[in-house]
Short mmCIF file of C-alpha atoms in Angstrom, two decimals:
data_model
loop_
_atom_site.label_atom_id
_atom_site.label_comp_id
_atom_site.label_asym_id
_atom_site.label_seq_id
_atom_site.Cartn_x
_atom_site.Cartn_y
_atom_site.Cartn_z
CA MET A 1 0.00 0.00 0.00
CA PRO A 2 1.51 3.36 -0.99
CA VAL A 3 2.29 5.81 1.76
CA PRO A 4 0.99 9.35 1.23
CA SER A 5 3.75 11.89 0.64
CA PRO A 6 4.02 14.82 3.07
CA SER A 7 3.24 17.24 0.25
CA SER A 8 0.03 15.39 -0.70
CA VAL A 9 -1.15 15.30 2.91
CA GLY A 10 -0.44 19.01 3.33
CA LYS A 11 -2.35 19.92 0.16
CA ARG A 12 -5.48 18.17 1.44
CA ALA A 13 -5.24 19.59 4.93
CA GLY A 14 -7.21 22.79 4.32
CA ARG A 15 -7.73 24.40 7.72
CA ARG A 16 -6.68 21.25 9.57
CA PRO A 17 -3.11 21.32 10.98
CA LEU A 18 -0.73 18.80 9.42
CA LEU A 19 0.06 17.14 12.75
CA LYS A 20 -1.49 17.48 16.18
CA PHE A 21 -1.09 15.29 19.23
CA CYS A 22 -4.37 15.09 21.04
CA LEU A 23 -5.66 13.62 24.30
CA ASP A 24 -9.07 12.05 23.80
CA TRP A 25 -11.38 13.44 26.49
CA SER A 26 -13.53 10.32 26.80
CA GLU A 27 -10.89 7.57 26.99
CA GLN A 28 -7.95 9.72 28.15
CA ARG A 29 -5.70 8.19 25.49
CA HIS A 30 -3.34 10.04 23.19
CA HIS A 31 -3.91 9.77 19.47
CA LEU A 32 -2.59 11.28 16.26
CA ALA A 33 -4.80 14.07 14.93
CA GLY A 34 -4.67 16.58 12.09
CA ALA A 35 -4.31 15.95 8.36
CA LEU A 36 -1.62 13.32 8.90
CA GLY A 37 -3.77 11.40 11.39
CA ALA A 38 -6.71 11.55 8.98
CA ALA A 39 -4.54 10.32 6.08
CA VAL A 40 -3.18 7.42 8.16
CA ALA A 41 -6.69 6.48 9.33
CA THR A 42 -8.01 6.57 5.75
CA ARG A 43 -5.18 4.35 4.46
CA PHE A 44 -5.62 1.88 7.33
CA LEU A 45 -9.40 1.72 6.77
CA ASP A 46 -8.98 1.28 2.99
CA ALA A 47 -6.46 -1.53 3.55
CA GLY A 48 -8.73 -3.27 6.07
CA TRP A 49 -6.12 -2.89 8.81
CA VAL A 50 -8.66 -1.21 11.10
CA THR A 51 -12.45 -1.28 11.30
CA PRO A 52 -14.88 0.95 13.20
CA ARG A 53 -15.57 -0.34 16.72
CA ALA A 54 -19.25 0.48 16.44
CA GLN A 55 -21.54 2.22 13.99
CA ALA A 56 -21.34 6.03 14.26
CA HIS A 57 -18.34 5.79 16.59
CA ARG A 58 -14.92 7.28 15.87
CA ALA A 59 -12.94 4.57 17.66
CA LEU A 60 -11.23 1.95 15.51
CA ARG A 61 -10.33 -1.67 16.10
CA LEU A 62 -7.08 -3.15 14.77
CA THR A 63 -7.75 -6.22 12.63
CA ALA A 64 -5.59 -9.35 12.38
CA SER A 65 -4.33 -8.16 8.99
CA GLY A 66 -3.53 -4.80 10.58
CA VAL A 67 -1.47 -6.49 13.29
CA GLN A 68 0.45 -8.40 10.61
CA ALA A 69 0.94 -5.29 8.46
CA LEU A 70 2.27 -3.20 11.36
CA GLU A 71 4.68 -5.99 12.30
CA THR A 72 5.82 -6.44 8.69
CA HIS A 73 6.06 -2.80 7.60
CA LEU A 74 6.90 -0.97 10.82
CA GLY A 75 8.35 -3.63 13.10
CA VAL A 76 5.63 -3.01 15.70
CA THR A 77 5.14 -6.12 17.85
CA ASP A 78 3.02 -7.25 20.79
CA LEU A 79 -0.24 -5.86 19.32
CA ALA A 80 -2.38 -8.97 19.68
CA ALA A 81 -5.03 -8.28 22.27
#
């Protein structure tokens, strides 16, 4: 899956900042926000690496293929819940 270039993410950002670290008020967990966070979320959803936790809910669930992809492409381990 191609990774979006920084210039393509910035062009689509509009009023949204490119990168913003954000503390979710409901779950008190940090997450990536801004245009970069939206681009990553879109790519992960399109690839089937994450799925929505519930209908009309912003939270995402990492799929088995997402676990494998993150291990393969980014070397992230210990994600199996």
